[in-house]
Amino acid sequence: MDQKYLVEVENLKQYFPVAGGKLFEKKVVKAVDNVSFGIKKGETLGLVGESGCGKTTTGRTLLRLYEPTAGKIYFEGEDITKANMLPYRQKMQIVFQDPYASLDPRMTVGDIIGEAIDIHHLAASKKDRQDQIISVLSTVGLNSEHANRYPHEFSGGQRQRVGIARALAVDPQFIVCDEPVSALDVSIQAQVVNMFEQLQEERGLTYLFIAHDLSIVKHISNRIGVMYLGKLVELADSYELTFHSVHPYTKSLISAIPIADPKTSRTSQRIVLEGDVPSPVNPPSGCRFRTRCPYADELCAASEPEWREVSSGHYAACHHLDKVN
Ligand SMILES: Nc1ncnc2c1ncn2[C@@H]1O[C@H](COP(=O)(O)OP(=O)(O)OP(=O)(O)O)[C@@H](O)[C@H]1O
Ligand SMILES: [Mg+2]
């Protein structure tokens, strides 16, 4: 546990049981497998990786929306792995990826936000409650009229604003933003990302910002972690990760980002990965990335690479950093 972090996870594991194993054989999906990181107060930690690598599970387990299989979770230095979460639910919120599925269609927007206020007894009176609802709606660019409407009456971008308002209504310190813009039209993604940034500046919020696209998180994040098949493979300052990544998987993600100006030539070689992500039920032995890694050899199959600090604040897990870089 490190005091400089607002939120920290240590050796976090989340294994889900899966059906279909042989009799007496318990199969599990190792959705998150021994992941450790911290998030400093006021910063945004980006978390990226391909679909199914465990980003959402990491975010939800860290909030104890799923009970961890193993590992520790700390908030403000307190071990909350087994704590009663009610007081922490107010401090730690989530904005979901899908603004269509995450809002109850039978409730008005006012009631959706009001419910969050009620759970934590944050309103002194009915009028105070109504004022708080209107105030938080205006914070996200909506108004008092919107409070009486139902989610289906809103556009995707507006719904996500409602989801953000619901999270903000309890005045949290930390928000897991689980791909909050990926379901939205590209034209409004930037607006919503800007809103997250502005809210952070005004309220000193701390974010875990999940995305599968590095191009979205590299602007908003102070630091970025890269996941592959339930593991963190690299974590560094955003600039460092974007320009001096050391892990072959991160390099492949970065080389997949289109370059805006075609006249600018790439300084690094384009790495195209072959094959698909293996199943997290039967992950490869040793390094999980080895089946798609151009540098893999026997060592990678035989042993798992250690997660280590390669330069100040820059972590990676790879046996062949010298060969790769
Ligand atoms: N509740 C669950 N029960 C069983 N398996 C699950 C559950 N939630 C996730 N998984 C599995 O765990 C793995 C990680 O899933 P997760 O949703 O965390 O990935 P993700 O990185 O968020 O992907 P995406 O980019 O598609 O949102 C996947 O193999 C998924 O099928
Ligand atoms: Mg997800």
Coordinates of C-alpha atoms and ligand atoms in Angstrom, one line a residue:
M1 CA 0.0 0.0 0.0
D2 CA 1.4 3.4 -1.0
Q3 CA 0.1 6.6 0.5
K4 CA 0.6 8.7 -2.6
Y5 CA -2.3 6.8 -4.2
L6 CA -6.0 7.6 -3.8
V7 CA -6.9 4.2 -5.2
E8 CA -4.7 1.2 -5.3
V9 CA -5.0 -2.5 -6.2
E10 CA -2.4 -5.1 -5.3
N11 CA -2.2 -8.5 -7.0
L12 CA -5.9 -8.2 -8.0
K13 CA -7.5 -11.4 -9.5
Q14 CA -10.9 -11.9 -10.8
Y15 CA -11.7 -15.4 -12.0
F16 CA -15.2 -16.2 -13.2
P17 CA -16.5 -19.8 -13.2
V18 CA -17.5 -21.0 -16.6
A19 CA -19.8 -23.8 -17.6
G20 CA -18.8 -26.7 -19.9
G21 CA -15.9 -28.2 -18.0
K22 CA -15.7 -31.9 -17.4
L23 CA -17.3 -33.4 -14.3
F24 CA -15.5 -32.3 -11.2
E25 CA -13.3 -30.0 -13.2
K26 CA -13.8 -26.4 -12.4
K27 CA -13.0 -24.1 -15.3
V28 CA -12.5 -20.4 -14.8
V29 CA -12.0 -17.4 -17.0
K30 CA -9.0 -15.5 -15.7
A31 CA -10.5 -12.1 -16.5
V32 CA -8.0 -10.2 -14.3
D33 CA -4.9 -12.1 -13.2
N34 CA -2.6 -10.5 -10.7
V35 CA -2.8 -6.9 -11.6
S36 CA -1.3 -4.1 -9.4
F37 CA -1.4 -0.4 -10.0
G38 CA -2.3 2.9 -8.2
I39 CA -4.1 6.0 -9.2
K40 CA -2.9 9.3 -7.7
K41 CA -5.3 11.9 -6.4
G42 CA -6.4 14.2 -9.2
E43 CA -4.9 12.2 -12.0
T44 CA -6.4 10.2 -14.9
L45 CA -5.1 6.7 -15.4
G46 CA -6.0 5.4 -18.8
L47 CA -6.5 1.6 -19.2
V48 CA -6.4 0.2 -22.7
G49 CA -6.4 -3.1 -24.5
E50 CA -8.3 -5.2 -26.9
S51 CA -11.9 -6.4 -26.3
G52 CA -12.0 -9.1 -23.6
C53 CA -8.7 -8.3 -22.0
G54 CA -10.3 -7.5 -18.6
K55 CA -10.6 -3.7 -18.5
T56 CA -14.2 -3.6 -17.4
T57 CA -13.7 -6.4 -14.9
T58 CA -10.7 -4.5 -13.4
G59 CA -12.8 -1.4 -13.0
R60 CA -15.8 -3.2 -11.5
T61 CA -13.7 -5.3 -9.2
L62 CA -11.9 -2.3 -7.9
L63 CA -15.3 -0.8 -7.0
R64 CA -16.3 -4.2 -5.5
L65 CA -19.2 -4.5 -7.9
Y66 CA -17.6 -7.9 -8.2
E67 CA -15.9 -9.5 -5.2
P68 CA -12.2 -10.1 -6.0
T69 CA -11.0 -13.6 -6.2
A70 CA -7.7 -12.5 -4.6
G71 CA -5.7 -9.4 -4.0
K72 CA -6.2 -6.1 -2.1
I73 CA -8.0 -2.9 -2.8
Y74 CA -7.2 0.4 -1.0
F75 CA -8.9 3.7 -1.0
E76 CA -7.2 6.7 0.7
G77 CA -4.9 4.2 2.3
E78 CA -7.7 2.1 3.8
D79 CA -7.9 -1.5 2.9
I80 CA -11.5 -1.8 1.5
T81 CA -11.1 -5.4 0.2
K82 CA -13.6 -6.6 2.8
A83 CA -15.0 -3.3 4.0
N84 CA -18.7 -2.4 4.1
M85 CA -18.9 -0.5 0.8
L86 CA -21.8 1.8 1.5
P87 CA -19.7 4.8 2.6
Y88 CA -17.3 4.2 -0.3
R89 CA -20.1 4.0 -2.9
Q90 CA -20.5 7.7 -2.5
K91 CA -16.7 8.3 -2.9
M92 CA -16.2 5.9 -5.8
Q93 CA -18.6 6.0 -8.8
I94 CA -18.8 4.6 -12.3
V95 CA -20.0 5.8 -15.7
F96 CA -20.9 2.9 -17.9
Q97 CA -20.0 2.2 -21.5
D98 CA -23.6 1.9 -22.7
P99 CA -25.8 4.8 -21.9
Y100 CA -28.8 2.8 -23.4
A101 CA -28.5 -0.1 -21.1
S102 CA -27.4 1.6 -17.9
L103 CA -30.4 3.9 -17.3
D104 CA -33.6 2.4 -16.0
P105 CA -36.2 3.1 -18.8
R106 CA -39.1 3.3 -16.4
M107 CA -37.6 6.1 -14.3
T108 CA -37.4 9.8 -15.1
V109 CA -34.1 11.4 -15.3
G110 CA -34.9 13.3 -12.1
D111 CA -35.7 10.0 -10.3
I112 CA -32.5 8.4 -11.6
I113 CA -30.4 11.2 -10.2
G114 CA -32.6 11.5 -7.1
E115 CA -32.2 7.8 -6.3
A116 CA -28.4 8.3 -5.9
I117 CA -29.0 11.3 -3.7
D118 CA -31.5 9.3 -1.5
I119 CA -29.2 6.3 -1.1
H120 CA -26.6 8.4 0.6
H121 CA -29.1 10.7 2.4
L122 CA -27.6 13.8 0.8
A123 CA -30.7 16.0 0.7
A124 CA -32.0 17.9 3.7
S125 CA -35.5 18.4 2.2
K126 CA -37.6 17.7 -0.8
K127 CA -36.7 21.1 -2.2
D128 CA -33.0 20.6 -1.5
R129 CA -33.2 17.3 -3.4
Q130 CA -34.9 19.0 -6.4
D131 CA -32.3 21.8 -6.3
Q132 CA -29.5 19.3 -6.3
I133 CA -31.0 17.5 -9.2
I134 CA -31.3 20.6 -11.3
S135 CA -27.9 21.8 -10.3
V136 CA -26.2 18.6 -11.4
L137 CA -28.2 18.5 -14.6
S138 CA -26.9 22.0 -15.4
T139 CA -23.4 20.9 -14.6
V140 CA -23.6 18.4 -17.5
G141 CA -25.3 20.8 -19.9
L142 CA -28.9 19.7 -19.3
N143 CA -31.7 21.7 -17.7
S144 CA -34.6 21.4 -15.2
E145 CA -37.1 20.4 -18.0
H146 CA -35.0 17.3 -18.7
A147 CA -35.7 16.1 -15.1
N148 CA -39.2 15.0 -16.0
R149 CA -38.3 13.1 -19.1
Y150 CA -37.5 9.4 -19.6
P151 CA -34.1 8.1 -21.0
H152 CA -35.6 7.1 -24.4
E153 CA -36.4 10.7 -25.0
F154 CA -32.7 11.6 -25.2
S155 CA -30.0 11.2 -27.7
G156 CA -27.0 8.9 -26.9
G157 CA -24.8 11.9 -26.0
Q158 CA -27.5 13.3 -23.7
R159 CA -28.0 9.9 -22.0
Q160 CA -24.4 9.7 -21.3
R161 CA -24.7 13.2 -19.7
V162 CA -27.4 11.7 -17.5
G163 CA -25.1 8.9 -16.6
I164 CA -22.4 11.4 -15.7
A165 CA -24.9 13.5 -13.7
R166 CA -26.0 10.4 -11.7
A167 CA -22.3 9.7 -10.8
L168 CA -21.7 13.4 -9.9
A169 CA -24.8 13.7 -7.8
V170 CA -23.2 12.1 -4.8
D171 CA -20.1 14.3 -5.1
P172 CA -17.6 11.5 -5.6
Q173 CA -13.8 11.7 -5.5
F174 CA -13.1 8.9 -7.9
I175 CA -14.9 7.8 -11.1
V176 CA -14.3 4.7 -13.2
C177 CA -15.1 5.9 -16.7
D178 CA -15.7 2.6 -18.6
E179 CA -15.5 3.5 -22.2
P180 CA -17.9 6.4 -21.7
V181 CA -17.7 7.6 -25.2
S182 CA -17.3 4.5 -27.4
A183 CA -21.0 4.1 -27.9
L184 CA -21.4 7.7 -29.0
D185 CA -21.2 9.3 -32.4
V186 CA -17.6 10.4 -33.2
S187 CA -18.9 14.0 -33.5
I188 CA -19.9 14.1 -29.9
Q189 CA -17.2 12.0 -28.4
A190 CA -14.8 15.0 -28.0
Q191 CA -17.5 17.1 -26.3
V192 CA -18.1 14.4 -23.7
V193 CA -14.3 13.9 -23.2
N194 CA -13.9 17.6 -22.7
M195 CA -16.6 17.6 -20.2
F196 CA -14.8 14.9 -18.2
E197 CA -11.6 17.0 -18.3
Q198 CA -13.4 20.2 -17.2
L199 CA -15.1 18.4 -14.3
Q200 CA -11.8 17.0 -13.2
E201 CA -10.3 20.5 -13.2
E202 CA -13.2 22.0 -11.3
R203 CA -13.7 19.3 -8.7
G204 CA -10.2 17.7 -8.4
L205 CA -11.7 14.3 -9.6
T206 CA -9.6 11.2 -10.0
Y207 CA -10.4 8.9 -13.0
L208 CA -9.7 5.4 -14.2
F209 CA -10.5 6.0 -17.8
I210 CA -11.0 2.8 -19.8
A211 CA -10.9 2.6 -23.6
H212 CA -9.8 0.1 -26.2
D213 CA -8.5 2.9 -28.4
L214 CA -5.2 4.4 -27.3
S215 CA -5.9 7.5 -29.3
I216 CA -8.8 8.5 -27.0
V217 CA -7.0 8.0 -23.7
K218 CA -3.6 9.5 -24.6
H219 CA -4.9 13.0 -24.4
I220 CA -7.0 12.7 -21.3
S221 CA -4.6 10.5 -19.3
N222 CA -1.6 11.4 -17.1
R223 CA -0.5 7.8 -17.2
I224 CA -1.6 4.8 -19.2
G225 CA -1.7 1.1 -18.4
V226 CA -1.9 -1.5 -21.2
M227 CA -3.7 -4.8 -20.6
Y228 CA -3.4 -8.1 -22.5
L229 CA -5.4 -11.2 -21.6
G230 CA -6.0 -10.3 -18.0
K231 CA -2.5 -8.9 -17.3
L232 CA -1.0 -5.5 -17.3
V233 CA 1.9 -5.6 -19.8
E234 CA 3.1 -1.9 -19.5
L235 CA 2.4 1.2 -17.5
A236 CA 4.0 4.6 -17.9
D237 CA 3.4 8.3 -18.2
S238 CA 1.2 9.1 -21.2
Y239 CA 4.0 10.8 -23.2
E240 CA 6.5 8.1 -22.3
L241 CA 4.1 5.4 -23.3
T242 CA 3.1 7.0 -26.5
F243 CA 6.7 7.8 -27.7
H244 CA 8.9 5.4 -25.8
S245 CA 6.9 2.3 -25.2
V246 CA 9.0 -0.8 -24.6
H247 CA 6.6 -3.7 -24.7
P248 CA 6.0 -5.3 -28.2
Y249 CA 2.2 -5.3 -27.5
T250 CA 2.1 -1.6 -26.7
K251 CA 4.2 -0.9 -29.8
S252 CA 1.7 -2.8 -31.9
L253 CA -1.2 -0.8 -30.5
I254 CA 0.7 2.5 -31.1
S255 CA 1.7 1.5 -34.6
A256 CA -2.0 0.8 -35.4
I257 CA -3.0 4.5 -34.7
P258 CA -3.4 6.3 -38.0
I259 CA -1.1 9.2 -38.5
A260 CA -3.0 12.4 -39.2
D261 CA -0.4 13.9 -41.5
P262 CA 0.6 11.4 -44.2
K263 CA 3.8 13.3 -44.8
T264 CA 5.1 12.6 -41.4
S265 CA 7.0 9.3 -41.6
R266 CA 6.8 6.8 -38.8
T267 CA 9.9 6.8 -36.6
S268 CA 9.0 3.3 -35.5
Q269 CA 8.3 0.2 -37.5
R270 CA 4.7 -0.9 -38.0
I271 CA 4.0 -4.0 -36.0
V272 CA 1.1 -6.0 -37.2
L273 CA 0.0 -8.8 -34.9
E274 CA -1.1 -12.1 -36.3
G275 CA -3.8 -14.3 -35.0
D276 CA -6.5 -13.6 -32.4
V277 CA -6.3 -13.1 -28.6
P278 CA -6.2 -16.6 -27.0
S279 CA -9.0 -17.7 -24.6
P280 CA -8.6 -16.5 -21.0
V281 CA -9.9 -19.9 -20.0
N282 CA -6.7 -21.5 -21.4
P283 CA -4.2 -18.8 -21.6
P284 CA -0.8 -19.6 -23.0
S285 CA 1.9 -20.7 -20.6
G286 CA 4.7 -18.3 -19.6
C287 CA 4.1 -14.9 -21.2
R288 CA 0.5 -14.7 -22.4
F289 CA 1.4 -12.5 -25.3
R290 CA 3.9 -15.0 -26.7
T291 CA 1.6 -16.6 -29.2
R292 CA 1.3 -13.3 -31.1
C293 CA 4.7 -11.9 -30.3
P294 CA 7.3 -11.7 -33.1
Y295 CA 10.1 -11.9 -30.4
A296 CA 8.9 -15.0 -28.6
D297 CA 11.2 -17.9 -27.8
E298 CA 11.4 -20.9 -25.4
L299 CA 12.0 -18.7 -22.4
C300 CA 8.6 -17.0 -23.1
A301 CA 6.8 -20.3 -23.1
A302 CA 8.6 -21.6 -20.0
S303 CA 8.3 -18.6 -17.6
E304 CA 6.2 -15.6 -17.0
P305 CA 8.0 -12.3 -17.3
E306 CA 8.3 -10.3 -14.2
W307 CA 6.5 -6.9 -13.8
R308 CA 9.4 -4.5 -13.2
E309 CA 10.3 -0.9 -13.3
V310 CA 12.4 -0.3 -16.4
S311 CA 12.9 3.4 -15.8
S312 CA 11.5 5.8 -13.2
G313 CA 7.7 5.2 -13.1
H314 CA 7.8 3.1 -16.3
Y315 CA 6.8 -0.6 -15.7
A316 CA 6.7 -3.5 -18.2
A317 CA 6.6 -7.3 -18.2
C318 CA 8.7 -8.8 -21.0
H319 CA 11.7 -11.2 -21.1
H320 CA 13.2 -9.6 -24.2
L321 CA 13.2 -5.8 -23.7
D322 CA 16.8 -5.7 -24.9
K323 CA 15.9 -7.5 -28.1
V324 CA 12.7 -5.5 -28.7
N325 CA 14.2 -2.1 -28.1
Ligands
LIG1 N1 -19.6 -11.8 -15.3 C1 -18.8 -12.5 -16.1 N2 -18.9 -13.9 -16.0 C2 -18.1 -14.6 -16.8 N3 -17.1 -14.2 -17.6 C3 -17.0 -12.8 -17.7 C4 -17.8 -11.9 -16.9 N4 -17.5 -10.6 -17.2 C5 -16.5 -10.7 -18.1 N5 -16.2 -12.0 -18.4 C6 -15.1 -12.5 -19.2 O1 -13.9 -12.0 -18.7 C7 -13.0 -11.5 -19.8 C8 -12.8 -10.0 -19.6 O2 -14.0 -9.3 -19.9 P1 -14.1 -7.7 -19.8 O3 -15.5 -7.4 -20.0 O4 -13.5 -7.3 -18.5 O5 -13.2 -7.2 -20.9 P2 -13.0 -5.8 -21.5 O6 -11.5 -5.5 -21.7 O7 -13.8 -4.8 -20.8 O8 -13.6 -5.9 -23.0 P3 -14.4 -4.9 -23.9 O9 -13.4 -4.0 -24.6 O10 -15.1 -5.7 -24.9 O11 -15.4 -4.1 -23.0 C9 -13.8 -11.9 -21.1 O12 -13.3 -13.1 -21.5 C10 -15.2 -12.0 -20.7 O13 -15.9 -12.9 -21.5
MG2 MG -15.4 -3.5 -21.2

